[in-house]
XYZ file of C-alpha atoms in Angstrom:
536
model
C 54.831 -14.693 5.711
C 53.032 -16.905 3.271
C 49.310 -16.599 2.844
C 47.439 -19.547 4.260
C 46.817 -22.191 1.624
C 43.070 -22.246 2.336
C 42.632 -18.475 1.751
C 40.714 -18.823 -1.570
C 38.337 -21.272 -0.033
C 37.786 -18.915 2.866
C 36.087 -16.358 0.757
C 32.302 -16.589 1.101
C 30.223 -17.497 -1.966
C 28.917 -14.548 -4.112
C 25.369 -13.365 -3.854
C 24.338 -14.488 -7.363
C 24.185 -18.267 -6.894
C 22.527 -17.879 -3.472
C 19.834 -15.494 -4.992
C 19.200 -17.922 -7.880
C 19.001 -21.104 -5.706
C 16.961 -19.449 -2.916
C 14.669 -17.654 -5.298
C 13.984 -20.649 -7.525
C 13.385 -23.110 -4.594
C 11.272 -20.524 -2.664
C 9.120 -20.116 -5.786
C 8.719 -23.887 -6.238
C 7.908 -24.521 -2.631
C 5.519 -21.608 -2.419
C 3.487 -22.589 -5.488
C 3.444 -26.201 -4.313
C 2.129 -25.024 -0.891
C -0.809 -23.294 -2.571
C -2.947 -20.197 -2.207
C -3.428 -18.780 1.266
C -6.727 -18.474 3.021
C -5.713 -18.554 6.661
C -7.805 -17.341 9.614
C -5.832 -14.070 9.957
C -6.234 -13.257 6.233
C -9.986 -13.742 6.522
C -10.140 -11.712 9.728
C -7.937 -8.639 9.396
C -5.063 -8.753 6.821
C -7.382 -7.955 3.905
C -10.008 -5.985 5.801
C -7.950 -3.285 7.615
C -5.874 -2.173 4.659
C -8.805 -2.405 2.273
C -11.143 -0.472 4.654
C -8.566 2.320 4.957
C -8.145 2.554 1.179
C -11.953 2.602 0.801
C -12.559 5.189 3.498
C -14.810 2.973 5.544
C -12.435 2.147 8.408
C -13.584 4.948 10.719
C -17.273 4.289 10.222
C -17.038 0.489 10.759
C -16.688 -0.842 14.323
C -14.343 -3.672 15.354
C -15.093 -5.694 12.218
C -11.811 -7.594 12.419
C -12.270 -8.245 16.134
C -9.257 -7.671 18.416
C -6.953 -7.502 15.418
C -8.838 -4.622 13.798
C -6.165 -2.218 15.143
C -2.984 -4.074 14.060
C -0.526 -2.005 12.046
C -1.561 -2.645 8.440
C 1.458 -1.111 6.711
C 2.799 -4.273 5.061
C -0.722 -5.448 4.049
C -1.365 -2.514 1.759
C 0.303 -4.009 -1.327
C -1.481 -7.324 -0.701
C -4.841 -5.688 -0.297
C -4.319 -3.520 -3.376
C -3.457 -6.631 -5.486
C -6.617 -8.357 -4.209
C -8.801 -5.280 -4.819
C -7.637 -4.929 -8.402
C -8.409 -8.566 -9.059
C -4.832 -9.961 -9.330
C -4.654 -13.732 -9.846
C -3.954 -15.899 -6.837
C -0.568 -17.129 -8.071
C 0.687 -13.574 -8.494
C -0.454 -12.572 -4.961
C 1.046 -15.682 -3.523
C 4.425 -14.992 -5.206
C 4.405 -11.422 -3.893
C 3.724 -12.691 -0.352
C 6.709 -15.079 -0.615
C 9.253 -12.354 -1.477
C 10.096 -11.358 2.147
C 10.620 -15.057 3.014
C 13.038 -15.368 0.117
C 15.041 -12.333 1.308
C 15.124 -13.723 4.862
C 16.435 -17.054 3.531
C 19.070 -15.307 1.444
C 20.410 -13.429 4.516
C 20.489 -16.681 6.490
C 22.457 -18.373 3.724
C 24.844 -15.478 3.535
C 25.437 -15.680 7.269
C 26.259 -19.340 6.867
C 28.823 -18.564 4.216
C 30.350 -15.733 6.202
C 30.868 -17.879 9.297
C 31.731 -21.212 7.653
C 33.361 -20.032 4.387
C 35.484 -23.187 3.851
C 32.393 -25.167 2.862
C 30.828 -22.617 0.598
C 29.335 -24.296 -2.495
C 26.208 -24.419 -4.556
C 25.504 -27.903 -3.251
C 25.641 -26.768 0.357
C 23.498 -23.785 -0.443
C 20.821 -25.934 -2.132
C 20.843 -28.507 0.663
C 20.516 -25.778 3.387
C 17.745 -24.105 1.366
C 15.692 -27.285 1.281
C 16.144 -27.832 4.957
C 15.150 -24.296 5.700
C 12.087 -24.134 3.538
C 10.593 -27.260 5.026
C 10.532 -26.203 8.730
C 7.294 -25.980 10.678
C 7.601 -22.273 10.984
C 8.916 -21.362 7.564
C 7.172 -23.920 5.273
C 3.519 -23.361 6.137
C 3.919 -19.582 6.058
C 5.484 -19.262 2.563
C 3.287 -17.056 0.416
C 0.991 -16.251 3.337
C -0.170 -13.029 4.998
C 1.171 -13.818 8.447
C 4.048 -11.278 7.938
C 6.443 -13.228 10.141
C 8.756 -13.298 7.083
C 8.886 -9.513 7.045
C 10.191 -9.589 10.614
C 12.686 -12.304 9.723
C 14.009 -10.453 6.686
C 14.634 -7.223 8.754
C 16.153 -9.114 11.706
C 18.488 -11.323 9.582
C 19.449 -8.458 7.362
C 20.619 -6.615 10.529
C 22.474 -9.683 11.773
C 24.140 -10.242 8.441
C 25.227 -6.603 8.348
C 26.809 -6.556 11.779
C 28.550 -9.934 11.249
C 29.955 -8.879 7.909
C 30.905 -5.297 8.778
C 31.925 -5.131 12.418
C 35.615 -5.658 11.712
C 35.853 -3.063 8.925
C 33.619 -0.217 10.099
C 33.170 1.963 13.122
C 30.505 1.443 15.746
C 28.196 4.120 14.333
C 28.245 2.812 10.766
C 27.706 -0.768 11.972
C 25.074 -0.499 14.678
C 22.957 2.403 13.523
C 21.934 0.652 10.295
C 21.474 -2.592 12.129
C 19.152 -0.920 14.629
C 17.233 0.716 11.763
C 16.588 -2.658 10.112
C 15.645 -4.535 13.223
C 13.616 -1.637 14.632
C 11.761 -1.204 11.336
C 10.871 -4.890 11.390
C 9.595 -4.693 14.958
C 7.630 -1.585 14.177
C 5.760 -3.491 11.440
C 4.988 -6.367 13.782
C 5.544 -6.144 17.483
C 6.744 -9.758 17.710
C 9.919 -8.633 16.055
C 10.885 -7.187 19.472
C 12.448 -10.532 20.456
C 14.940 -10.174 17.633
C 15.809 -6.619 18.823
C 16.754 -8.211 22.122
C 18.786 -10.787 20.170
C 20.607 -8.107 18.274
C 21.389 -6.315 21.551
C 22.895 -9.564 22.875
C 24.991 -9.890 19.647
C 26.168 -6.237 20.175
C 27.468 -7.107 23.651
C 29.794 -9.819 22.454
C 30.800 -8.032 19.246
C 33.794 -6.196 20.713
C 35.669 -4.991 23.741
C 33.747 -3.676 26.786
C 35.361 -0.249 26.507
C 33.397 0.412 23.235
C 30.212 -1.105 24.535
C 28.583 2.240 25.430
C 29.182 3.583 21.911
C 27.762 0.423 20.342
C 24.736 0.526 22.674
C 23.929 4.147 21.901
C 24.283 3.566 18.155
C 22.074 0.458 18.240
C 19.438 2.159 20.379
C 19.412 5.302 18.141
C 18.980 3.145 15.058
C 16.373 0.886 16.657
C 14.223 3.741 17.978
C 14.381 5.495 14.607
C 13.401 2.324 12.806
C 10.401 1.772 15.071
C 9.274 5.407 14.682
C 9.445 5.153 10.870
C 7.331 2.024 10.514
C 5.150 2.150 13.636
C 5.027 5.815 14.450
C 2.307 6.980 12.024
C -0.024 4.154 13.036
C 0.749 4.544 16.732
C -0.083 8.292 16.392
C -3.342 7.437 14.714
C -4.215 5.008 17.518
C -3.345 7.608 20.104
C -5.535 10.213 18.467
C -8.434 7.777 18.001
C -8.247 5.732 21.216
C -5.726 7.283 23.600
C -3.502 4.242 23.393
C -0.692 4.072 20.787
C -0.687 0.327 20.937
C -4.488 -0.096 21.156
C -5.865 -2.378 22.310
C -2.722 -3.939 23.745
C -1.268 -2.854 27.104
C -4.558 -1.150 27.908
C -4.059 -1.920 31.532
C -1.399 0.777 31.303
C -2.872 3.300 28.876
C -6.472 2.858 30.103
C -8.236 3.759 26.882
C -12.036 3.944 27.465
C -12.494 2.123 24.172
C -11.302 -1.135 25.632
C -11.133 -2.971 28.939
C -8.151 -2.375 31.190
C -6.433 -5.600 29.996
C -3.199 -6.478 28.280
C -5.116 -8.402 25.564
C -2.007 -10.596 25.113
C -2.327 -14.290 24.155
C -0.431 -16.159 26.859
C -1.841 -19.653 26.406
C 1.185 -21.004 24.555
C 3.783 -19.648 26.946
C 5.599 -22.600 28.662
C 6.119 -22.385 32.386
C 8.387 -24.030 34.938
C 10.349 -27.021 33.726
C 8.432 -26.959 30.445
C 10.184 -23.723 29.530
C 13.464 -25.632 29.621
C 12.087 -28.593 27.720
C 10.756 -26.683 24.697
C 13.315 -28.239 22.255
C 12.396 -31.695 23.504
C 8.700 -31.100 23.400
C 8.998 -29.958 19.806
C 10.221 -33.452 18.802
C 6.619 -34.821 19.214
C 3.567 -33.459 17.383
C 1.357 -31.410 19.750
C -0.564 -28.183 20.189
C 1.824 -26.867 22.865
C 3.037 -23.990 20.662
C 0.386 -23.636 18.044
C -3.365 -23.930 17.356
C -2.501 -26.641 14.856
C -0.299 -29.569 15.715
C 3.348 -29.352 14.816
C 6.726 -30.956 15.542
C 10.168 -29.849 14.423
C 13.629 -31.119 15.368
C 15.377 -27.998 14.004
C 15.269 -26.180 17.316
C 16.997 -28.958 19.225
C 19.474 -29.693 16.447
C 19.999 -25.959 15.945
C 20.814 -25.439 19.598
C 23.337 -28.255 19.382
C 24.876 -26.597 16.278
C 25.062 -23.266 18.110
C 26.893 -24.986 21.010
C 29.409 -26.414 18.536
C 29.790 -23.006 16.921
C 30.455 -21.428 20.312
C 33.013 -24.192 21.054
C 34.789 -23.386 17.728
C 35.221 -19.773 18.914
C 37.197 -21.062 21.944
C 39.685 -22.860 19.794
C 43.030 -21.238 18.938
C 43.081 -20.626 15.195
C 46.229 -21.301 13.183
C 45.825 -17.941 11.457
C 44.262 -15.522 13.940
C 43.981 -12.604 11.596
C 42.164 -14.634 8.883
C 39.826 -16.275 11.425
C 39.004 -13.275 13.585
C 35.814 -12.286 11.792
C 34.279 -15.797 11.755
C 35.128 -16.328 15.435
C 33.505 -13.055 16.531
C 30.666 -13.563 14.097
C 29.916 -17.001 15.511
C 29.754 -15.528 18.941
C 27.365 -12.873 17.660
C 25.207 -15.486 15.904
C 24.936 -17.664 19.078
C 24.184 -14.734 21.290
C 21.509 -13.413 18.882
C 19.865 -16.793 18.535
C 19.869 -17.753 22.233
C 18.632 -14.332 23.416
C 15.849 -14.289 20.843
C 14.769 -17.808 21.721
C 14.707 -17.133 25.446
C 12.654 -13.979 24.885
C 10.236 -16.036 22.717
C 9.869 -18.638 25.458
C 9.117 -16.003 28.124
C 6.794 -13.741 26.077
C 5.086 -15.651 23.278
C 5.511 -19.411 22.907
C 3.769 -19.312 19.427
C 6.008 -21.286 17.193
C 5.649 -19.410 13.906
C 7.085 -16.336 15.500
C 10.375 -18.280 15.421
C 10.625 -17.849 11.601
C 14.006 -16.132 11.700
C 15.307 -18.371 14.527
C 14.308 -21.517 12.590
C 16.202 -20.299 9.504
C 19.342 -19.760 11.514
C 18.908 -23.187 13.120
C 18.604 -24.708 9.626
C 21.736 -23.106 8.216
C 23.755 -23.793 11.382
C 22.781 -27.531 11.306
C 23.768 -27.737 7.656
C 27.059 -25.917 8.164
C 28.067 -28.084 11.066
C 27.037 -31.382 9.453
C 28.852 -30.351 6.316
C 31.941 -29.505 8.387
C 32.161 -32.832 10.185
C 31.078 -34.993 7.228
C 33.743 -37.603 6.596
C 35.602 -36.835 3.349
C 35.428 -40.429 2.178
C 31.598 -40.357 2.180
C 29.796 -38.990 -0.881
C 28.222 -35.552 -0.325
C 25.139 -36.837 -2.046
C 24.315 -38.854 1.079
C 23.587 -35.584 2.838
C 20.223 -35.704 1.085
C 19.368 -38.589 3.387
C 19.981 -36.322 6.367
C 17.635 -33.688 4.851
C 14.982 -36.329 4.201
C 15.233 -37.580 7.808
C 14.797 -34.035 9.196
C 11.874 -33.345 6.915
C 10.312 -36.732 7.666
C 10.051 -36.041 11.448
C 8.740 -32.508 10.880
C 5.029 -32.088 11.240
C 4.019 -28.850 9.592
C 0.764 -27.241 10.557
C -1.804 -26.331 7.940
C -3.045 -22.759 8.131
C -5.530 -23.056 5.310
C -4.415 -23.518 1.682
C -6.100 -23.986 -1.656
C -4.042 -25.785 -4.382
C -6.240 -24.278 -7.118
C -5.122 -20.691 -7.703
C -8.098 -18.445 -8.466
C -8.529 -15.263 -10.379
C -9.134 -12.933 -8.618
C -7.605 -14.332 -5.484
C -10.587 -13.267 -3.369
C -14.094 -12.996 -4.737
C -17.048 -11.995 -2.524
C -20.402 -11.149 -3.859
C -23.376 -10.099 -1.743
C -27.034 -10.098 -2.816
C -28.464 -6.753 -3.508
C -28.578 -4.586 -0.326
C -30.239 -1.227 0.216
C -27.810 1.714 0.515
C -29.211 2.557 3.905
C -28.643 -0.909 5.237
C -26.561 -1.745 8.333
C -24.688 -5.026 8.594
C -23.890 -6.443 12.016
C -21.445 -9.163 12.914
C -21.861 -11.410 15.919
C -19.262 -14.197 15.616
C -15.883 -15.472 16.601
C -15.359 -16.547 12.972
C -13.229 -14.304 10.732
C -15.649 -12.297 8.579
C -13.658 -9.151 7.941
C -12.475 -10.100 4.499
C -16.057 -9.986 3.174
C -16.804 -6.481 4.445
C -14.808 -4.563 1.851
C -17.149 -6.042 -0.783
C -20.205 -4.441 0.793
C -21.542 -1.278 -0.878
C -19.417 1.685 0.236
C -22.277 3.387 2.115
C -23.286 0.238 4.089
C -21.798 0.404 7.561
C -20.550 -2.793 9.265
C -20.602 -3.074 13.040
C -19.317 -5.930 15.138
C -21.469 -6.349 18.242
C -19.968 -9.519 19.725
C -16.589 -11.168 19.059
C -13.235 -11.636 20.771
C -13.191 -7.889 21.543
C -16.738 -6.613 21.622
C -19.019 -7.951 24.398
C -22.445 -6.745 25.381
C -21.699 -7.770 28.951
C -18.922 -5.118 29.170
C -19.374 -1.414 28.716
C -16.636 0.376 26.773
C -16.921 3.493 24.584
C -16.845 1.297 21.525
C -19.566 -0.892 22.920
C -21.644 2.241 23.598
C -21.049 3.426 20.023
C -22.122 0.046 18.625
C -25.345 0.094 20.722
C -26.033 3.702 19.762
C -25.532 2.881 16.052
C -28.061 0.016 16.246
C -30.664 2.089 18.199
C -30.426 5.096 15.968
C -30.319 3.365 12.621
C -33.559 3.813 10.717
C -32.839 1.514 7.766
C -32.839 -2.250 7.413
C -30.426 -4.327 9.461
C -28.749 -7.517 8.308
C -26.645 -10.194 10.054
C -23.483 -11.444 8.347
C -22.692 -14.919 9.625
C -20.780 -18.109 8.819
C -22.599 -21.364 8.969
C -21.174 -23.354 11.914
C -22.137 -26.972 11.746
C -20.149 -27.685 14.888
C -22.145 -25.168 16.932
C -18.915 -23.894 18.541
C -19.358 -20.129 18.009
C -19.880 -18.589 21.467
C -21.087 -15.299 19.961
C -23.467 -16.750 17.365
C -26.662 -15.573 19.068
C -25.333 -12.489 20.965
C -27.084 -10.261 18.429
C -30.321 -11.067 20.317
C -29.028 -9.048 23.279
C -29.267 -5.980 21.075
C -33.022 -6.524 20.457
C -32.475 -8.163 17.061
C -34.041 -11.306 15.605
C -33.690 -13.014 12.306
C -36.721 -12.084 10.171
C -37.066 -14.073 6.954
C -34.883 -16.202 4.649
C -31.131 -15.896 4.760
C -29.272 -15.498 1.478
C -25.995 -17.071 0.465
C -22.942 -14.895 0.034
C -20.595 -15.971 -2.718
C -17.117 -16.258 -1.120
C -14.119 -17.871 -2.759
C -12.310 -18.205 0.593
C -15.206 -19.986 2.345
C -17.415 -21.507 -0.366
C -20.943 -22.086 0.823
C -20.213 -20.860 4.326
C -21.245 -17.227 4.458
C -24.825 -15.984 4.453
C -26.650 -12.724 5.235
C -29.859 -12.672 7.075
C -32.440 -9.889 7.546
C -33.066 -8.790 11.083
C -35.983 -7.137 12.837
C -35.960 -5.005 15.946
C -37.714 -6.127 19.115
C -37.454 -4.523 22.567
C -33.760 -4.113 23.261
C -32.924 -5.439 26.744
C -30.960 -3.410 29.190
C -27.195 -3.665 28.548
C -24.108 -3.240 30.620
C -23.892 0.327 29.266
C -27.479 1.021 30.285
C -26.666 -0.168 33.828
C -23.542 2.076 33.873
C -25.629 5.046 32.852
C -28.198 4.520 35.503
C -25.688 3.683 38.145
C -27.038 0.198 38.742
């Protein structure tokens, strides 16, 4: 039998042009976006890893608020670069590397499933559409770490799509589970993509081999989670009695926190709104983010996935040649839909859709390319990209278009070695603490986790530290002209008052905002912990 005439065109493009195009455009878009100084960076991404490297993590108390206990594994290289004084552009490029890898895997998936249209022009067009999304674009070169999750999840999806027809269940699904599980272990939000991968596994082959695929995926996933999350979870268990501290504390009941889940549910859509998420994303709003955003990629992507699923129902002229793309498209659609549904039910925070948005982008481009009339110039596809970009409202998470060296520079006025620095604020101040003298302890006494109105073991420890400290005490604070900080004066409940002139703290991330103020002790009023001790 003669080979199909389109066989050469059916071979997916090689890695090299994709790596070059994705790498170059990611670099350009990242540097154009600027140097990161988002809220999370200023709160915990720099603090936790730096504090662990400096040996001050165990002596400080809740400096990075609720997020003090997030797994810092992927933040260590970033924190090290900052601590050695690396220039901002270098740190930014490093932070963009996982996004580039995630993009490369998404582009490879596109070429595997729609090989007939493989070309450098399609790759470049899809790359531009992908890098300008409301989830991907603003997080390029940032510390959010959603790109790490996307890289692991899409690497797993690419592996199973590309290898399921040539390899056995164990060699396909154990590595896939390892990659997705490792990503979820680094950041728990990656769990939605583990569910997505499980859905892809269900449609990947006959039901008779489903148990074997399931066991292989589960074994790989559990191993991946243990590798990346296990050491930190063990540390949290030893320190707080909750391996996921402070989350799910209504289950683990650690005395260091309240019996709450500590989950952020304010963006989760309910009722009919859960079904209308793609439509709501067409108009700019705060429904799924602290900053306003809008993005048509989800709605268009779901339409592209529907078209891809329809393609799998068509009888191919050459079944043997088309078997892998047909099954792969089913796996792609199952992965995407299951991940999206889990996101709707559990999170509702748009930037967690980093991997999903990449898949939407490449699916849109693949389907538009496929149906584009042959008589129309391909160059007109740039108009389609411009239209998608034009109706996208990307949130701003805090950027500086002037790259500084070092990236972060904080300088405190001279402080005594026996000083104690307290934090009483909802504002992110953790990034400044690693620049305190090593012997100066930092204690948060009121923030989104610590509260003098509730008695936990950590609250008792903070009160005990303030009562027993014999040296001078200082308050680290951020000037808040809007008077919106609900914890700004909570330090007074610990018997502390500002005593004297505050001094400016030099801070490259918040110029002119930070200051440190001397405190004096007055009579400390009875606290919730005092009431608990007396039985009141």
